[in-house]
Structures are given as C-alpha cells and as structure tokens.
Short mmCIF file of C-alpha atoms and ligand atoms in Angstrom, two decimals:
data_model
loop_
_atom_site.label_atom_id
_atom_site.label_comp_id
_atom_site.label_asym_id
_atom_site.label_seq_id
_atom_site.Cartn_x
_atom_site.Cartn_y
_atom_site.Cartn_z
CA UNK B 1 0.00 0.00 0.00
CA UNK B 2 1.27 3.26 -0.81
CA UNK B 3 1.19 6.06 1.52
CA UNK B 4 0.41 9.63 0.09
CA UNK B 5 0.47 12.91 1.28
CA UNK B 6 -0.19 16.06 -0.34
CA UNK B 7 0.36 19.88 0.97
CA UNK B 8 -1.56 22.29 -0.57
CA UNK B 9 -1.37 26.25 -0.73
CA UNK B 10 2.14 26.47 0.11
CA UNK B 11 5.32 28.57 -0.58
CA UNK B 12 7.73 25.80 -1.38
CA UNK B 13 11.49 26.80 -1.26
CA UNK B 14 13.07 24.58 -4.21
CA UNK B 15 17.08 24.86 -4.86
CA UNK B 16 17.05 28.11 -6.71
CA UNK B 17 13.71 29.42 -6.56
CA UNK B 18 10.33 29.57 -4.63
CA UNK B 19 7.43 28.17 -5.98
CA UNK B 20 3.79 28.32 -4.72
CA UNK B 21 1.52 25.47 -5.25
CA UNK B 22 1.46 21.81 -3.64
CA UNK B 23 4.16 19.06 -2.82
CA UNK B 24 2.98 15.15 -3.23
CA UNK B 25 5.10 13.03 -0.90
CA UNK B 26 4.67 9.47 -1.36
CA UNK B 27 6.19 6.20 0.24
CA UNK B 28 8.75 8.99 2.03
CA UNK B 29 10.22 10.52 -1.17
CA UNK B 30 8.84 14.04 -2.60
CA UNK B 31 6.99 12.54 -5.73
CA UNK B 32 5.43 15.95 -7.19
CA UNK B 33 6.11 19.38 -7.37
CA UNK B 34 3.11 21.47 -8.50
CA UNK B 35 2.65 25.02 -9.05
CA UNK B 36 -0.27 26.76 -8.55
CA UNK B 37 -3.67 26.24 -6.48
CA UNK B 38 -4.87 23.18 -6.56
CA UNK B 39 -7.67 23.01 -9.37
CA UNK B 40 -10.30 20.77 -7.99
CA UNK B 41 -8.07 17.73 -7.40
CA UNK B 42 -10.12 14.70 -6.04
CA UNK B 43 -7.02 14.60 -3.55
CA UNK B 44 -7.30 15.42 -0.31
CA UNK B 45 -4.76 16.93 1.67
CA UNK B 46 -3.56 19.25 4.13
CA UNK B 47 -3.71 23.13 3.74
CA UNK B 48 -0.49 25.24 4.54
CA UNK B 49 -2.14 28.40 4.54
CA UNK B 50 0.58 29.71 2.56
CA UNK B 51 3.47 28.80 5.12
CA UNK B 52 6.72 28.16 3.46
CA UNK B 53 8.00 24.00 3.47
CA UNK B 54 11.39 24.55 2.75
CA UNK B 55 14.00 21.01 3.48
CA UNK B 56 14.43 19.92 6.59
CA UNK B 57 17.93 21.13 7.62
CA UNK B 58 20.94 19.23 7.54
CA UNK B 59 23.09 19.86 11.03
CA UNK B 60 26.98 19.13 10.73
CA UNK B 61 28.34 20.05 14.18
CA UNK B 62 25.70 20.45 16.88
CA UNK B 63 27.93 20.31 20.94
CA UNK B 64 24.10 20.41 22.56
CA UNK B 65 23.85 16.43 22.92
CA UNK B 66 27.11 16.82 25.91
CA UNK B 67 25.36 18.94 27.75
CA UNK B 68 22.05 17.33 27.84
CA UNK B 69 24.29 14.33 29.25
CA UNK B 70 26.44 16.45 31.19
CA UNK B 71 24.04 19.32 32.24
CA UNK B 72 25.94 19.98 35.86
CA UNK B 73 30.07 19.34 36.86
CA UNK B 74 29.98 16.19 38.08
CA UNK B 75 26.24 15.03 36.92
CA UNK B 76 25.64 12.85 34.86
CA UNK B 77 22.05 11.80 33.00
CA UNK B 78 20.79 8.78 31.88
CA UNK B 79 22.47 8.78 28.45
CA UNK B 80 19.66 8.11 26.62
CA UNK B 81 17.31 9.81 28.23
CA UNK B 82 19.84 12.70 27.17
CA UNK B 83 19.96 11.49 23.39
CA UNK B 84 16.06 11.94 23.38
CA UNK B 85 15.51 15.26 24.76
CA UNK B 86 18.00 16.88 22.68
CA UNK B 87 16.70 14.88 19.54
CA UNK B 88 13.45 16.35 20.49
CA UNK B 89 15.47 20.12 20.59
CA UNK B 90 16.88 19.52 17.14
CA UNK B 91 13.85 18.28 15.85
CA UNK B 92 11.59 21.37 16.23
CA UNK B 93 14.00 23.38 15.71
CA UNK B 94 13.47 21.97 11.76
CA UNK B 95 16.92 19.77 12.02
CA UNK B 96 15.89 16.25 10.47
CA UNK B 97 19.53 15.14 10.00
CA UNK B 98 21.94 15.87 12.65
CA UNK B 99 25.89 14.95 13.52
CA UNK B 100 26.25 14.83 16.79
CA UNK B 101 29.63 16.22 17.75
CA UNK B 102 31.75 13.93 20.41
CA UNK B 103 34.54 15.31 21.39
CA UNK B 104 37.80 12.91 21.17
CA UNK B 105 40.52 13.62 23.35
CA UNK B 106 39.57 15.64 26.57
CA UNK B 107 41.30 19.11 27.08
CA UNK B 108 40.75 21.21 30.01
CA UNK B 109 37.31 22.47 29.06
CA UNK B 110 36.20 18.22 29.07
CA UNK B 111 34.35 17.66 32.45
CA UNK B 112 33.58 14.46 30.75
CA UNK B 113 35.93 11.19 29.93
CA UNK B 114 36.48 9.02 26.84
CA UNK B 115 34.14 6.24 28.86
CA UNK B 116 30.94 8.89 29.10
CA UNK B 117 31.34 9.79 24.97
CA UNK B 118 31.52 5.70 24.02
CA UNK B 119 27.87 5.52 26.41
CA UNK B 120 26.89 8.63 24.44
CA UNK B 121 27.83 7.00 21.21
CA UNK B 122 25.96 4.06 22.90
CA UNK B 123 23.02 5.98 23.25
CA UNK B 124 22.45 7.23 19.67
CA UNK B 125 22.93 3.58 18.17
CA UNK B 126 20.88 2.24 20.18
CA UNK B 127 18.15 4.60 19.85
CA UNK B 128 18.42 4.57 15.94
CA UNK B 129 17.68 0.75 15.98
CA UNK B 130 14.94 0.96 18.44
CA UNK B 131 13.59 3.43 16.32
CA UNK B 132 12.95 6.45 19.39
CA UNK B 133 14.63 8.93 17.64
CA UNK B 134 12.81 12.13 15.31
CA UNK B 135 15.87 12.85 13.63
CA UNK B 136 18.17 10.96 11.67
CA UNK B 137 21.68 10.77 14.01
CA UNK B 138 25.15 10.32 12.90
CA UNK B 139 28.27 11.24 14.33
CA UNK B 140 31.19 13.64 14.06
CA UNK B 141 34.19 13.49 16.04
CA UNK B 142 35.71 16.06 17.24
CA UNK B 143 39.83 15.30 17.39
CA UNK B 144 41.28 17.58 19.86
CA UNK B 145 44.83 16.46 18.59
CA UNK B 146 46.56 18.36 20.98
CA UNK B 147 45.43 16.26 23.67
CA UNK B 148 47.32 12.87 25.13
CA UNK B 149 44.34 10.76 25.02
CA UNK B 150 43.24 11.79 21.40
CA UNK B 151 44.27 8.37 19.57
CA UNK B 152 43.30 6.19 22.63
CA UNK B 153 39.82 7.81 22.50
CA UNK B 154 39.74 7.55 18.72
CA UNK B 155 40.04 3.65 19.24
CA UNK B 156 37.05 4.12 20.85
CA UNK B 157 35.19 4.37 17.80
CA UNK B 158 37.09 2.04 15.52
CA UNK B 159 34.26 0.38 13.22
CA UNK B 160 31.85 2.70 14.16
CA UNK B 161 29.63 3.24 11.12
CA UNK B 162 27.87 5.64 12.69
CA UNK B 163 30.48 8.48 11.75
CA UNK B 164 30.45 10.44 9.29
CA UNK B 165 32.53 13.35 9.68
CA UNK B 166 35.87 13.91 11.93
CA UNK B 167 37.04 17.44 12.67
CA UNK B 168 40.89 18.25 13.66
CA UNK B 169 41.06 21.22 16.15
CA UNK B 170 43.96 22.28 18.35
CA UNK B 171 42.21 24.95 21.14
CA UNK B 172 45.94 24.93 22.78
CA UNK B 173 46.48 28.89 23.75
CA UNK B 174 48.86 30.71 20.67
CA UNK B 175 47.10 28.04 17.89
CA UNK B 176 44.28 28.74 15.69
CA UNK B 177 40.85 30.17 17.76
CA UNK B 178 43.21 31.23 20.15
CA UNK B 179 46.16 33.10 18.39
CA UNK B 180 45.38 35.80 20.81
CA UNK B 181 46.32 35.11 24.25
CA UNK B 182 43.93 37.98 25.58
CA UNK B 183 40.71 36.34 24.31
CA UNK B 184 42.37 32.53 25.27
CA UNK B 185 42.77 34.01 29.12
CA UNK B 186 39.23 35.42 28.80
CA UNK B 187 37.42 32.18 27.73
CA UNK B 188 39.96 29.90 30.09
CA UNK B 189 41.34 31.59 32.88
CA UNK B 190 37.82 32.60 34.44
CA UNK B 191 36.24 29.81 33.43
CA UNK B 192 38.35 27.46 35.51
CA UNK B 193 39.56 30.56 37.94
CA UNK B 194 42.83 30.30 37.78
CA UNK B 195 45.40 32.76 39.54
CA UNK B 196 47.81 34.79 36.67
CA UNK B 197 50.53 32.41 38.10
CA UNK B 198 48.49 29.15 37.79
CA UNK B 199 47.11 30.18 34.56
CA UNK B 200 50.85 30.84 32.72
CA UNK B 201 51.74 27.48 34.16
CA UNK B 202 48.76 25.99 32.37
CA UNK B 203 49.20 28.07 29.40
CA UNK B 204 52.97 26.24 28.89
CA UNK B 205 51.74 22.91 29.68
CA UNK B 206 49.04 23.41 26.73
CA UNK B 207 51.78 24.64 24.41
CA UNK B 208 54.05 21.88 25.09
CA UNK B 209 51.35 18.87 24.59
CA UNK B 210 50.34 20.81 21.14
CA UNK B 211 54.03 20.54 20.35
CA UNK B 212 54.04 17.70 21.21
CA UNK B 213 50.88 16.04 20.24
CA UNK B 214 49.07 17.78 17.60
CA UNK B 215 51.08 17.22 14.28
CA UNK B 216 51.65 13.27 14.92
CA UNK B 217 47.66 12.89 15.32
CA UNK B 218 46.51 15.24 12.87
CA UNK B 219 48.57 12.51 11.01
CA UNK B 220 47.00 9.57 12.28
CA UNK B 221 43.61 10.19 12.26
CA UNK B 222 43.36 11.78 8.88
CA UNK B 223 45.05 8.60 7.35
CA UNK B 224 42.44 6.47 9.67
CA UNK B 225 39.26 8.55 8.01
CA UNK B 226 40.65 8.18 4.48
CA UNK B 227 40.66 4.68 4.49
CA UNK B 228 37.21 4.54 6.47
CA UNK B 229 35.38 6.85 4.26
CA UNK B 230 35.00 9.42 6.71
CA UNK B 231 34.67 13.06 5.64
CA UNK B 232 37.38 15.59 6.95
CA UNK B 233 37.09 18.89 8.34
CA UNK B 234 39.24 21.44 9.47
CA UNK B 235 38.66 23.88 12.52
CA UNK B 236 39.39 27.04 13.32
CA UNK B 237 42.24 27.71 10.59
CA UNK B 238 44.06 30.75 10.63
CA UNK B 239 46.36 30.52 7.86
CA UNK B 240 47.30 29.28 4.25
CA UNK B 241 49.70 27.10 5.88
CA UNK B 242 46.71 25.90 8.04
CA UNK B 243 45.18 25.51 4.65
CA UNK B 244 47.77 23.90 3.05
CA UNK B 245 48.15 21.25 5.87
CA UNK B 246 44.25 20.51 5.29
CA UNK B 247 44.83 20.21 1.72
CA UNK B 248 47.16 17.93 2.06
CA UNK B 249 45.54 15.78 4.47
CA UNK B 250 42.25 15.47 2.77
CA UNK B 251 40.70 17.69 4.05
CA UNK B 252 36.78 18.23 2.56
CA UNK B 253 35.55 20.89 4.95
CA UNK B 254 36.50 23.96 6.71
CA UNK B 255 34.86 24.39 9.86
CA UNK B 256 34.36 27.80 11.37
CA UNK B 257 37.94 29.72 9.36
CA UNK B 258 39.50 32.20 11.87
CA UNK B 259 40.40 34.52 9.13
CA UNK B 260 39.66 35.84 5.83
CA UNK B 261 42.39 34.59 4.89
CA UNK B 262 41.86 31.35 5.73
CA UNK B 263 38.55 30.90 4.16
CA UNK B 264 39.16 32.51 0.80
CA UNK B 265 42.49 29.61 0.61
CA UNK B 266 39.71 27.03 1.63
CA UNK B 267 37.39 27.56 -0.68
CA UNK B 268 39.89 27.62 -3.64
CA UNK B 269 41.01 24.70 -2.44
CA UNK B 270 37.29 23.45 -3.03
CA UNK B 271 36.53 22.88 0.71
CA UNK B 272 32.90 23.53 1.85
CA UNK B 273 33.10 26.55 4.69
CA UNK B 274 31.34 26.21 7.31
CA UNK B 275 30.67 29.09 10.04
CA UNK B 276 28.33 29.45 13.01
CA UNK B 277 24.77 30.49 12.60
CA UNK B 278 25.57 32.17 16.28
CA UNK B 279 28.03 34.01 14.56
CA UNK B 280 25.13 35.41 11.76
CA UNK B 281 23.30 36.04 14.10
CA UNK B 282 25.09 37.80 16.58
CA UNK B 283 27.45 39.34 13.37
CA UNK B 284 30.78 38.48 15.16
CA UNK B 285 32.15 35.53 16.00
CA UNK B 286 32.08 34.85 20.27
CA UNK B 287 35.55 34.75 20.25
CA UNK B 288 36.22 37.60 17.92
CA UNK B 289 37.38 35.93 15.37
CA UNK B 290 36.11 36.86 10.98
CA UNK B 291 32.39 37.75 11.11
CA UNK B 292 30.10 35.14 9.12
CA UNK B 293 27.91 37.79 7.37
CA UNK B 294 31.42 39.14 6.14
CA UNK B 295 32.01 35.94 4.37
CA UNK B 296 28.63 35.17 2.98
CA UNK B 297 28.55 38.97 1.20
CA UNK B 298 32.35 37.93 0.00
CA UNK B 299 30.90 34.45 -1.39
CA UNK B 300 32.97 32.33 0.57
CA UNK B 301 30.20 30.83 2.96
CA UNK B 302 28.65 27.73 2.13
CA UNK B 303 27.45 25.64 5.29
CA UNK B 304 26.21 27.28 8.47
CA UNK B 305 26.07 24.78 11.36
CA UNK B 306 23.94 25.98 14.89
CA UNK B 307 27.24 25.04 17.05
CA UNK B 308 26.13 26.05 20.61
CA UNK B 309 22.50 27.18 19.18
CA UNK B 310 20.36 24.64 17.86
CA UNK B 311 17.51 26.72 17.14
CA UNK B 312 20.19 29.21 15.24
CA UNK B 313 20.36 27.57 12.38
CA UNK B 314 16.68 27.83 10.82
CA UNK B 315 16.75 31.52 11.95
CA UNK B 316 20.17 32.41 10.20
CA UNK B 317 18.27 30.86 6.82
CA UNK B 318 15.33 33.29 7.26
CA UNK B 319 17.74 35.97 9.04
CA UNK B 320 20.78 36.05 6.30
CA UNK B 321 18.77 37.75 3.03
CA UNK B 322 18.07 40.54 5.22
CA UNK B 323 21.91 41.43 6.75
CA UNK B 324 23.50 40.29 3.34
CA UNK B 325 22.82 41.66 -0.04
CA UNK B 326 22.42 39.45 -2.51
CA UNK B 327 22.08 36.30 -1.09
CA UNK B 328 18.49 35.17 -1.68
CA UNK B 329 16.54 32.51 0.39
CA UNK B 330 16.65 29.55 -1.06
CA UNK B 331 20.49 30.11 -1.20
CA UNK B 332 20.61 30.77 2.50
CA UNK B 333 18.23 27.53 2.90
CA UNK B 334 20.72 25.70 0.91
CA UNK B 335 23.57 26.74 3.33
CA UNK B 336 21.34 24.45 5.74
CA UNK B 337 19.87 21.62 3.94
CA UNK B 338 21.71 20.60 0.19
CA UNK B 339 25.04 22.30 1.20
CA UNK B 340 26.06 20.40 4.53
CA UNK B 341 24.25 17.27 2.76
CA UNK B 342 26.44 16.92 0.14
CA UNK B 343 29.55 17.66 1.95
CA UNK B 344 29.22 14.45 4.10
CA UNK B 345 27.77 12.77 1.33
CA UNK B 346 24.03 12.53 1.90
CA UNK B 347 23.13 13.19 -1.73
CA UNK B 348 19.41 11.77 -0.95
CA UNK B 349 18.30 14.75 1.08
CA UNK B 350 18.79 18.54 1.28
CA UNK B 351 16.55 19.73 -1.41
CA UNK B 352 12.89 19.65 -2.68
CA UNK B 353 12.89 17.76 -5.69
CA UNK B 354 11.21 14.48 -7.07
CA UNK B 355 12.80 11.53 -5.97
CA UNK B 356 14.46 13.24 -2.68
CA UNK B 357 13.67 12.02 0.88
CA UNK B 358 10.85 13.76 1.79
CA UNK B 359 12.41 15.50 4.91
CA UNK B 360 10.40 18.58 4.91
CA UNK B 361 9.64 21.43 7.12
CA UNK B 362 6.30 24.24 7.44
CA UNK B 363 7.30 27.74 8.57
CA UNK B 364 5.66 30.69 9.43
CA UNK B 365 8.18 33.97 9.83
CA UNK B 366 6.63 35.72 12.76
CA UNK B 367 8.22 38.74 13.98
CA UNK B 368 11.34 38.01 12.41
CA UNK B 369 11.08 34.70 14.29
CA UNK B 370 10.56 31.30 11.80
CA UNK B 371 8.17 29.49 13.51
CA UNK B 372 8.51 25.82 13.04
CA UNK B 373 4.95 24.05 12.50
CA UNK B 374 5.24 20.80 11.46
CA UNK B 375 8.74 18.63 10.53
CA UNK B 376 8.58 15.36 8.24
CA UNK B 377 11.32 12.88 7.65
CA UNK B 378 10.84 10.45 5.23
CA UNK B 379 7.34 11.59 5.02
CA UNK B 380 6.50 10.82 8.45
CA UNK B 381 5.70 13.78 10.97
CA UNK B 382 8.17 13.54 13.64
CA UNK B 383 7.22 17.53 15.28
FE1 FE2 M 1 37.23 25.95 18.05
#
C-alpha cells in the first residue's frame, strides 16, 4: 500500500527558486512538485495556509547532545534519556539530519571522559535501531589532537559506522581560535579561575602537549578517516599554511575559518566553509574571530552549522537575506539543507525535488522569528 500525502497552498522553497503550489510526498520521497492552487483535485490533503515547506535542515556540528548528558560538573544523566531530549530540541527546531559532535581527546574544558562519549555513542545507536529517535543521528568526532588521550579515544570508535565526519582542532592557547592570548585568558582563565601564576603554568603545559601532540595525530587520524570513508574537516584555521596542511591531508571541509584569509584559501582549495549560525546572528564571532555575514557577502560561505545554538540555524536561513545583499533565500536555505548534505555525502536529502527524501519542514516567519509548525522525515511527521 502506498502512503500519500499532499500539501496544498504552500510557498515551497526549491534549490534556486520559490514556488507556490502543492508538494505530493509518497512512500517517504517528494513525488510531485506542483505550481499553482490546486484546481479541484479529487485529492485530499492538508492546507499550509501559505506557510513556506522549505527542506528539513541538515546539522553538521551540533555540541548540545554533551550537555544534555552532562548538564551539571559532576552530573551525569541517563544517556539516553539525554539522546532523546536533545533529539526532540533539534527536531523542532526543523533539524531532520543531525551529527552529533563527540569530542575525542579531553582538554581542560572536558568535564567528561572518553568512557561517558563511548555511552553517548551508545546511546544514539541504540536509539536509531529501536527506532525512538525524530531525527536521523550520525556522528562527528571532534579530534582535539593536541590532547594525550586523542588516539586512545579515537580507538574508541574504531568500526563505528555511525560516523560520518571527523574534525581536527587544536584549542591549545597561541594556535588557531586562540592566536590571541587575551581572548584565550578570557574564555579559560575565568572559566576554571585560575590565579595569573596558575594560569601561565597551564598556558605552557598546553603549548608543550600541542608541540608535542598535535602534528603526529593530525597525522594519524586523517590517514584512519581516508581509508574509512570518513569526511574531513578542518577547525578554526588561521592561515594558508593551516590551509595547506588541510589540503594535504584530505581535508573536505572547513569548519568555522578564523580569518579571511583562511577561508578565501579554503574555498579555492574546493573545501565547503562552514561558520556558526551564532556568529550570523550575533554578526561576530564569540571569540572575535572573521564575522560570518562578512564571508557570505564575499561568497565564501557555504554551510552554516547551529554550534552552541540549535535553534540558530533555521533563523540564520530566514535571518541572512536581510543582513546580506544578494544572497536570496533559497540560497541561505541551501547553506542548511543541500550544502552540509552533500559535503558528508548525503546526496538523498537537502533539497525539494522528485525523488528526494521527503524530509520537509512548514514555517511561518513571525516577527522576524521562523516558527517551526510541522517537521517530516521520510514523510513521516516527527514535530
Ligand atoms: Fe574551536
């Protein structure tokens, strides 16, 4: 038996333009696109009343599942009692495909160990099979290569087909995010209250394990995801030596560029860029770093990913038309959905077009605020 359902009366935000009319979805797959009100079709269906369905959006590096898990020092949740209430977060927030970011190798910001991300892992895999979950859950690991653990923690996830994306970042004070000591000591040294003393004596013990540490697992792990099929990204790049590292590596993505600089070598090098939708938001980066907007009106932004924010990301794709001339809304839509979709390889989703999943969203801009009204994935209302 076939399943059908049709939308009528609504503005439907296709790759490159928006058309108003009715979507058939069928089986789970979009299997009609048609413009204009419905002429006295014998279907039935549901009435949009005009809201937009644009596709549902394609996360790539979300840290909210930690804290759900984590949500106090020292407390710790049932883990997948944590995996379901930030599903539930992403889900109405419009995100039908999400990477959960794990970090790999603890640094001093980790309250949590190596043991507490394999449960997390756990947690997701499980609740895939059991089928509890709204959104469809992969994983991205986040290599702090700096760290000593990194490659121990790594092992963790040997086999794991459940990842899909691996990120190299080095937060050590001097590197990358953090080339300015002034904004490291602001993020660090009142977060974990250290004295000026106690705080230069953790600054060199940081330098010394990224001297250490970084370039040998960079190595490692970027020859373990080329073999395993795992898509690369970069983080926080500074440079065109950064750049040219990444490059050479394999490097497919480049997460959140530091500089100008940085993105404009990335993009040439035909890396997808990826910044925060905080960052568009907000129009600076939290830790002051090239402002998103600035790319996106220089044509170097392609992916925006909701970072700390989940609910960011849908309102950066109604929010970046109106701060950035020139880009129009199904291009900032794509930025969400087809964009980060293709980069890791999901070519089956991220746009409204026959034959696609049908992984759909209704919105309603109120105030300046998308409203999120109903989310399908595969055709199947999951908020
Ligand atoms: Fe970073």
């Amino acid at each position: 038996m076939t399943a059908e359902t049709v939308l009528h009366n609504a503005r439907i935000v296709l790759a490159d333009e928006i058309v108003e009319g009715s979507l058939v979805l069928r089986d789970g797959f979009i299997a009609g696109i048609e413009a204009g009100a419905s002429s006295g079709s014998s279907r039935t269906g549901e009435d949009m009343g005009g809201d937009y369905i644009i596709p549902g959006l394609v996360e790539l590096h979300t840290d909210h599942l930690e804290g759900h898990y984590a949500p106090r020092p020292k407390v710790r949740w049932n883990p997948i009692a944590a995996v379901l209430a930030h599903d539930a977060q992403v889900a109405t927030a419009g995100i039908t495909t999400v990477l959960d970011a794990l970090r790999v190798g603890m640094d001093e910001d980790a309250d949590l160990t190596s043991a507490d991300i394999r449960k997390l892992a756990d947690a997701i895999e499980d609740s895939v099979k059991q089928d509890r979950l709204r959104a469809d859950h992969f994983i991205h690991l986040r290599c702090e290569v700096s760290a000593p653990d990194c490659l121990r923690a790594f092992a963790n996830f040997d086999g794991d087909e459940r990842v899909k994306l691996a990120s190299l970042m080095d937060h050590a004070p001097g590197q990358r995010q953090f080339v300015n000591l002034e904004t490291y000591a602001y993020y660090y040294q009142r977060k974990l209250k250290l004295t000026d003393r106690d705080f230069k004596v953790f600054c060199e013990k940081r330098m010394a394990e990224s001297a250490r540490n970084s370039a040998p697992n960079r190595a490692v792990i970027a020859a373990a995801c080329q073999e395993r099929g795992i898509v690369l990204a970069s983080h926080d790049d500074a440079t065109s030596g950064h750049v040219d590292e990444a490059i050479e590596q394999g490097v497919r993505v480049a997460e959140f560029p530091t500089t100008e600089e940085a993105a404009r070598a990335s993009k040439e090098a035909g890396m997808g860029v990826l910044m925060g939708a905080p960052n568009v938001m907000r129009g600076a980066s939290h830790s002051g770093n090239v402002s998103a907007r600035t790319l996106a009106s220089d044509g170097l932004l392609d992916i925006l990913s909701s970072d700390y924010i989940p609910f960011s990301l849908i309102q950066s794709a109604f929010f970046l038309g109106d701060v950035v001339e020139g880009i129009s809304l199904p291009q900032a839509v794509a930025m969400v959905s087809k964009n980060p979709a293709d980069a890791v390889g999901l070519t089956d989703r991220g746009v409204i077009e026959q034959g696609r999943r049908a992984d759909l969203v209704r919105v309603r801009v109120d105030d300046h605020v998308p409203v999120v009204r109903t989310v399908w994935r595969q055709g199947r209302r999951v908020a």
